[in-house]
Amino acid sequence: PTLYSIRMRAAQGGPHEQGGKHISGGERLVQSPDVNQAVLELMDKASNHSRGPFDFLNLIVEEIPWEELKLLPPLPVQTEQVASVEAGRDLALTLVGKCGVSPAAGKLGLQLIQSMGHVRGAVVLDAHTGERLDDRGERGVRVSRLDWRPGSYERWLDQHPGLTNPRTKEALALATKVSAAPGAVAELCWSDDPDYVTGYVAAPHLGYCRITRLKSPGEEHGGRVFFIHRSVDLDTYLTFLEQTPVWIGW
Ligand code: PML
């Protein structure tokens, strides 16, 4: 079979480039017999999004050489129950700190996500100073060309029966790729979905640490921050996130 990357992004008010508001995005990496099904699932994802309806949808299907594909096992997962948003954010700061993010950079990361509108992608920050390092502006950095290896998510779910939410499926795959990037220090994320308040900190040695409250219900701000070592070559880092095809699994 042939390997294909499928990317979807949907907006309202025209294409993103012409000021349309971002509604939904999705990434798949599947073999030729599964392309139709994956396209349908991405269309469903865009159509059922709470921010919808969209009036513009962009879909790209492109062949990927098999020899470029990397296989990464998913990060280990744990869930920390916290009693309040404050406790959740304090814990997030402590965790990113353990991974090598300075207190100042950690606080900047929290503030940034707290103020993010409907940014499509992530923001890359220097783990030491908190300075923004990517040049992607409003658009942010989009992690692309990743998916679970066929059968692996089902195996993972057998071992984690409580974690059936599709958000966890997607976020764990993404965080696993982000943690494997050269220079990665830690990632901090919570959703911009006003009904979903669980977020996470992920990092190479920490794993994927879910935190049950990182924002208040009804809050529409959310997004992702990637903390990295300043010494890493930014082009190498971004090329890995945007271009290197990765299957999550075994
Ligand atoms: C989790 O439940 O594992 C956290 C998922 C965060 C999802 C972020 C998003 O979908 O925007």
Short mmCIF file of C-alpha atoms and ligand atoms in Angstrom, two decimals:
data_model
loop_
_atom_site.label_atom_id
_atom_site.label_comp_id
_atom_site.label_asym_id
_atom_site.label_seq_id
_atom_site.Cartn_x
_atom_site.Cartn_y
_atom_site.Cartn_z
CA PRO A 1 0.00 0.00 0.00
CA THR A 2 0.89 3.67 -0.34
CA LEU A 3 1.20 5.93 2.70
CA TYR A 4 -0.74 9.21 2.67
CA SER A 5 -0.76 12.27 4.86
CA ILE A 6 -4.20 13.91 5.08
CA ARG A 7 -4.61 17.38 6.55
CA MET A 8 -7.82 19.19 7.13
CA ARG A 9 -8.55 22.73 8.27
CA ALA A 10 -11.92 24.40 8.38
CA ALA A 11 -12.84 28.03 8.91
CA GLN A 12 -15.82 30.37 9.05
CA GLY A 13 -15.88 33.65 7.16
CA GLY A 14 -13.71 32.36 4.31
CA PRO A 15 -10.21 30.85 4.25
CA HIS A 16 -7.92 31.39 7.23
CA GLU A 17 -5.58 33.51 5.08
CA GLN A 18 -8.43 35.90 4.32
CA GLY A 19 -9.39 36.39 7.94
CA GLY A 20 -11.67 33.38 8.41
CA LYS A 21 -12.04 32.19 12.01
CA HIS A 22 -10.46 28.80 12.67
CA ILE A 23 -13.07 26.13 13.36
CA SER A 24 -11.32 22.78 13.26
CA GLY A 25 -8.19 21.01 12.05
CA GLY A 26 -7.05 17.43 11.83
CA GLU A 27 -4.16 15.24 10.79
CA ARG A 28 -4.12 11.65 9.58
CA LEU A 29 -1.39 9.39 8.24
CA VAL A 30 -2.89 6.26 6.71
CA GLN A 31 -2.34 3.57 4.11
CA SER A 32 -4.13 3.71 0.75
CA PRO A 33 -7.11 1.45 1.62
CA ASP A 34 -7.94 3.68 4.61
CA VAL A 35 -7.86 7.08 2.91
CA ASN A 36 -11.59 7.35 2.15
CA GLN A 37 -12.53 6.45 5.71
CA ALA A 38 -10.01 8.92 7.16
CA VAL A 39 -11.32 11.72 4.93
CA LEU A 40 -14.88 11.00 6.09
CA GLU A 41 -13.77 11.08 9.72
CA LEU A 42 -12.06 14.43 9.21
CA MET A 43 -15.18 15.81 7.51
CA ASP A 44 -17.25 14.59 10.48
CA LYS A 45 -14.82 16.19 12.89
CA ALA A 46 -15.14 19.55 11.14
CA SER A 47 -18.93 19.29 10.76
CA ASN A 48 -19.57 18.39 14.39
CA HIS A 49 -17.28 21.00 15.88
CA SER A 50 -18.90 23.13 18.56
CA ARG A 51 -17.42 26.29 17.01
CA GLY A 52 -19.02 25.49 13.63
CA PRO A 53 -20.50 25.58 11.09
CA PHE A 54 -17.61 26.12 8.68
CA ASP A 55 -17.96 27.76 5.28
CA PHE A 56 -14.47 26.87 4.07
CA LEU A 57 -12.63 23.58 4.32
CA ASN A 58 -9.19 22.76 2.98
CA LEU A 59 -8.16 19.14 2.52
CA ILE A 60 -4.73 18.00 1.38
CA VAL A 61 -3.89 14.37 0.59
CA GLU A 62 -0.28 13.63 -0.28
CA GLU A 63 1.88 10.57 -0.64
CA ILE A 64 4.64 10.09 1.93
CA PRO A 65 7.68 7.86 1.25
CA TRP A 66 7.60 4.89 3.65
CA GLU A 67 11.31 5.19 4.39
CA GLU A 68 10.71 8.58 6.07
CA LEU A 69 8.20 7.12 8.55
CA LYS A 70 9.22 6.91 12.20
CA LEU A 71 7.52 4.82 14.89
CA LEU A 72 7.27 6.24 18.42
CA PRO A 73 5.64 4.50 21.40
CA PRO A 74 3.09 6.75 23.15
CA LEU A 75 4.29 8.62 26.23
CA PRO A 76 3.26 7.03 29.54
CA VAL A 77 0.08 8.65 30.87
CA GLN A 78 -0.89 9.71 34.36
CA THR A 79 -3.79 11.84 35.61
CA GLU A 80 -3.51 14.33 38.46
CA GLN A 81 -6.79 15.28 40.14
CA VAL A 82 -6.76 18.87 41.31
CA ALA A 83 -9.40 20.74 43.30
CA SER A 84 -9.18 24.11 41.54
CA VAL A 85 -7.80 25.89 38.49
CA GLU A 86 -5.22 27.59 40.72
CA ALA A 87 -4.02 24.23 42.04
CA GLY A 88 -3.92 22.89 38.48
CA ARG A 89 -1.85 25.77 37.18
CA ASP A 90 0.50 25.62 40.17
CA LEU A 91 1.03 21.94 39.47
CA ALA A 92 1.62 22.67 35.78
CA LEU A 93 4.29 25.24 36.73
CA THR A 94 5.96 22.78 39.09
CA LEU A 95 5.98 20.05 36.45
CA VAL A 96 7.40 22.19 33.64
CA GLY A 97 9.95 23.48 36.17
CA LYS A 98 11.09 19.92 36.88
CA CYS A 99 11.62 19.48 33.15
CA GLY A 100 13.91 22.50 32.94
CA VAL A 101 11.56 25.41 32.23
CA SER A 102 12.44 28.50 34.28
CA PRO A 103 9.73 29.94 36.57
CA ALA A 104 9.57 33.10 34.44
CA ALA A 105 9.18 31.16 31.18
CA GLY A 106 6.57 28.86 32.76
CA LYS A 107 4.49 31.83 33.92
CA LEU A 108 4.73 33.44 30.49
CA GLY A 109 3.53 30.19 28.94
CA LEU A 110 0.48 30.09 31.21
CA GLN A 111 -0.33 33.74 30.46
CA LEU A 112 0.03 33.18 26.74
CA ILE A 113 -2.42 30.27 26.65
CA GLN A 114 -4.76 32.21 28.89
CA SER A 115 -4.87 34.98 26.27
CA MET A 116 -4.86 32.85 23.11
CA GLY A 117 -7.89 33.29 20.91
CA HIS A 118 -8.64 30.76 18.24
CA VAL A 119 -4.99 30.26 17.34
CA ARG A 120 -4.65 27.25 15.11
CA GLY A 121 -1.21 26.15 16.13
CA ALA A 122 1.26 26.24 18.97
CA VAL A 123 3.70 28.87 20.15
CA VAL A 124 7.38 27.98 20.68
CA LEU A 125 9.10 29.54 23.68
CA ASP A 126 12.67 29.57 24.93
CA ALA A 127 12.52 27.36 28.06
CA HIS A 128 14.95 29.66 29.84
CA THR A 129 13.87 33.21 28.98
CA GLY A 130 10.30 32.64 27.76
CA GLU A 131 11.04 34.54 24.55
CA ARG A 132 8.96 33.45 21.56
CA LEU A 133 11.21 31.71 19.05
CA ASP A 134 8.98 30.75 16.11
CA ASP A 135 8.04 33.17 13.35
CA ARG A 136 4.59 31.77 12.62
CA GLY A 137 2.67 34.72 14.02
CA GLU A 138 -1.09 34.38 14.50
CA ARG A 139 -1.10 31.03 12.76
CA GLY A 140 1.27 29.32 15.18
CA VAL A 141 3.13 26.08 14.54
CA ARG A 142 1.07 23.19 13.25
CA VAL A 143 2.27 19.69 14.12
CA SER A 144 1.56 17.61 11.05
CA ARG A 145 2.00 14.15 9.51
CA LEU A 146 1.17 12.01 12.52
CA ASP A 147 -1.32 9.36 13.48
CA TRP A 148 -1.64 6.20 15.54
CA ARG A 149 -0.29 3.10 13.84
CA PRO A 150 -3.19 0.87 12.78
CA GLY A 151 -4.23 -1.29 15.78
CA SER A 152 -2.02 0.50 18.30
CA TYR A 153 -4.63 2.88 19.72
CA GLU A 154 -6.97 -0.06 20.36
CA ARG A 155 -4.15 -1.81 22.22
CA TRP A 156 -3.41 1.33 24.20
CA LEU A 157 -7.10 1.71 25.07
CA ASP A 158 -7.17 -1.83 26.49
CA GLN A 159 -4.50 -0.70 28.93
CA HIS A 160 -6.24 2.64 29.67
CA PRO A 161 -9.96 1.76 29.69
CA GLY A 162 -11.06 5.04 31.29
CA LEU A 163 -9.49 7.29 28.69
CA THR A 164 -11.86 6.91 25.75
CA ASN A 165 -12.16 10.61 24.91
CA PRO A 166 -10.98 11.26 21.33
CA ARG A 167 -9.28 14.43 22.58
CA THR A 168 -6.90 12.33 24.64
CA LYS A 169 -6.24 10.10 21.63
CA GLU A 170 -5.22 13.07 19.48
CA ALA A 171 -3.43 15.06 22.16
CA LEU A 172 -1.36 12.07 23.32
CA ALA A 173 -0.24 11.37 19.76
CA LEU A 174 0.69 15.00 19.23
CA ALA A 175 2.47 15.33 22.59
CA THR A 176 4.46 12.17 21.86
CA LYS A 177 5.73 13.63 18.60
CA VAL A 178 6.42 17.03 20.18
CA SER A 179 8.39 15.41 23.02
CA ALA A 180 10.54 13.52 20.50
CA ALA A 181 11.60 16.68 18.67
CA PRO A 182 15.24 17.76 18.97
CA GLY A 183 15.57 20.33 21.76
CA ALA A 184 12.15 19.61 23.30
CA VAL A 185 11.92 20.55 27.00
CA ALA A 186 8.19 20.49 27.82
CA GLU A 187 4.73 21.15 26.43
CA LEU A 188 1.81 22.82 28.18
CA CYS A 189 -1.73 22.61 26.79
CA TRP A 190 -5.35 23.06 27.53
CA SER A 191 -8.28 23.14 25.13
CA ASP A 192 -10.10 26.19 23.82
CA ASP A 193 -13.32 24.17 24.04
CA PRO A 194 -15.27 25.94 26.82
CA ASP A 195 -16.62 22.58 28.04
CA TYR A 196 -13.27 20.79 28.32
CA VAL A 197 -11.14 21.82 31.29
CA THR A 198 -8.59 18.98 31.50
CA GLY A 199 -5.17 19.86 30.08
CA TYR A 200 -1.70 18.41 30.32
CA VAL A 201 2.02 18.86 30.69
CA ALA A 202 4.13 16.54 28.57
CA ALA A 203 7.88 16.05 28.34
CA PRO A 204 10.40 13.36 27.39
CA HIS A 205 11.06 12.07 30.93
CA LEU A 206 7.84 13.17 32.58
CA GLY A 207 5.49 11.52 30.06
CA TYR A 208 1.96 12.80 29.47
CA CYS A 209 0.60 14.22 32.70
CA ARG A 210 -3.09 15.10 32.53
CA ILE A 211 -4.30 17.76 34.98
CA THR A 212 -8.04 17.68 35.59
CA ARG A 213 -8.53 21.46 35.82
CA LEU A 214 -6.43 23.96 33.98
CA LYS A 215 -9.23 26.42 33.29
CA SER A 216 -12.77 27.25 34.38
CA PRO A 217 -15.81 25.91 32.52
CA GLY A 218 -17.06 28.41 29.94
CA GLU A 219 -13.57 29.78 29.33
CA GLU A 220 -12.82 29.97 25.61
CA HIS A 221 -9.11 30.57 25.76
CA GLY A 222 -6.77 27.65 25.25
CA GLY A 223 -3.86 26.48 23.19
CA ARG A 224 -0.39 24.99 23.24
CA VAL A 225 3.06 26.15 24.21
CA PHE A 226 6.23 24.22 23.34
CA PHE A 227 9.25 25.06 25.52
CA ILE A 228 12.58 24.28 23.84
CA HIS A 229 16.33 24.68 24.37
CA ARG A 230 17.47 27.84 22.74
CA SER A 231 20.57 26.10 21.40
CA VAL A 232 18.58 23.88 19.04
CA ASP A 233 18.43 24.89 15.38
CA LEU A 234 14.91 26.26 14.90
CA ASP A 235 14.61 25.05 11.30
CA THR A 236 15.54 21.51 12.31
CA TYR A 237 13.02 21.67 15.14
CA LEU A 238 10.15 23.01 13.02
CA THR A 239 10.92 20.67 10.12
CA PHE A 240 10.59 17.71 12.49
CA LEU A 241 7.21 18.91 13.80
CA GLU A 242 5.77 19.90 10.43
CA GLN A 243 7.31 17.39 8.04
CA THR A 244 8.63 14.20 9.62
CA PRO A 245 5.96 11.48 9.33
CA VAL A 246 5.39 9.68 12.65
CA TRP A 247 3.23 6.75 13.66
CA ILE A 248 2.46 6.43 17.35
CA GLY A 249 2.39 2.87 18.60
CA TRP A 250 4.33 -0.34 18.59
C1 PML B 1 -6.70 14.97 27.93
O1 PML B 1 -7.84 14.76 28.30
O2 PML B 1 -5.89 14.06 27.81
C2 PML B 1 -6.29 16.39 27.61
C3 PML B 1 -6.58 16.70 26.20
C4 PML B 1 -6.33 18.14 25.82
C5 PML B 1 -7.01 18.41 24.52
C6 PML B 1 -6.70 19.72 23.92
C7 PML B 1 -7.61 19.99 22.77
O3 PML B 1 -8.28 19.12 22.27
O4 PML B 1 -7.68 21.12 22.35
#
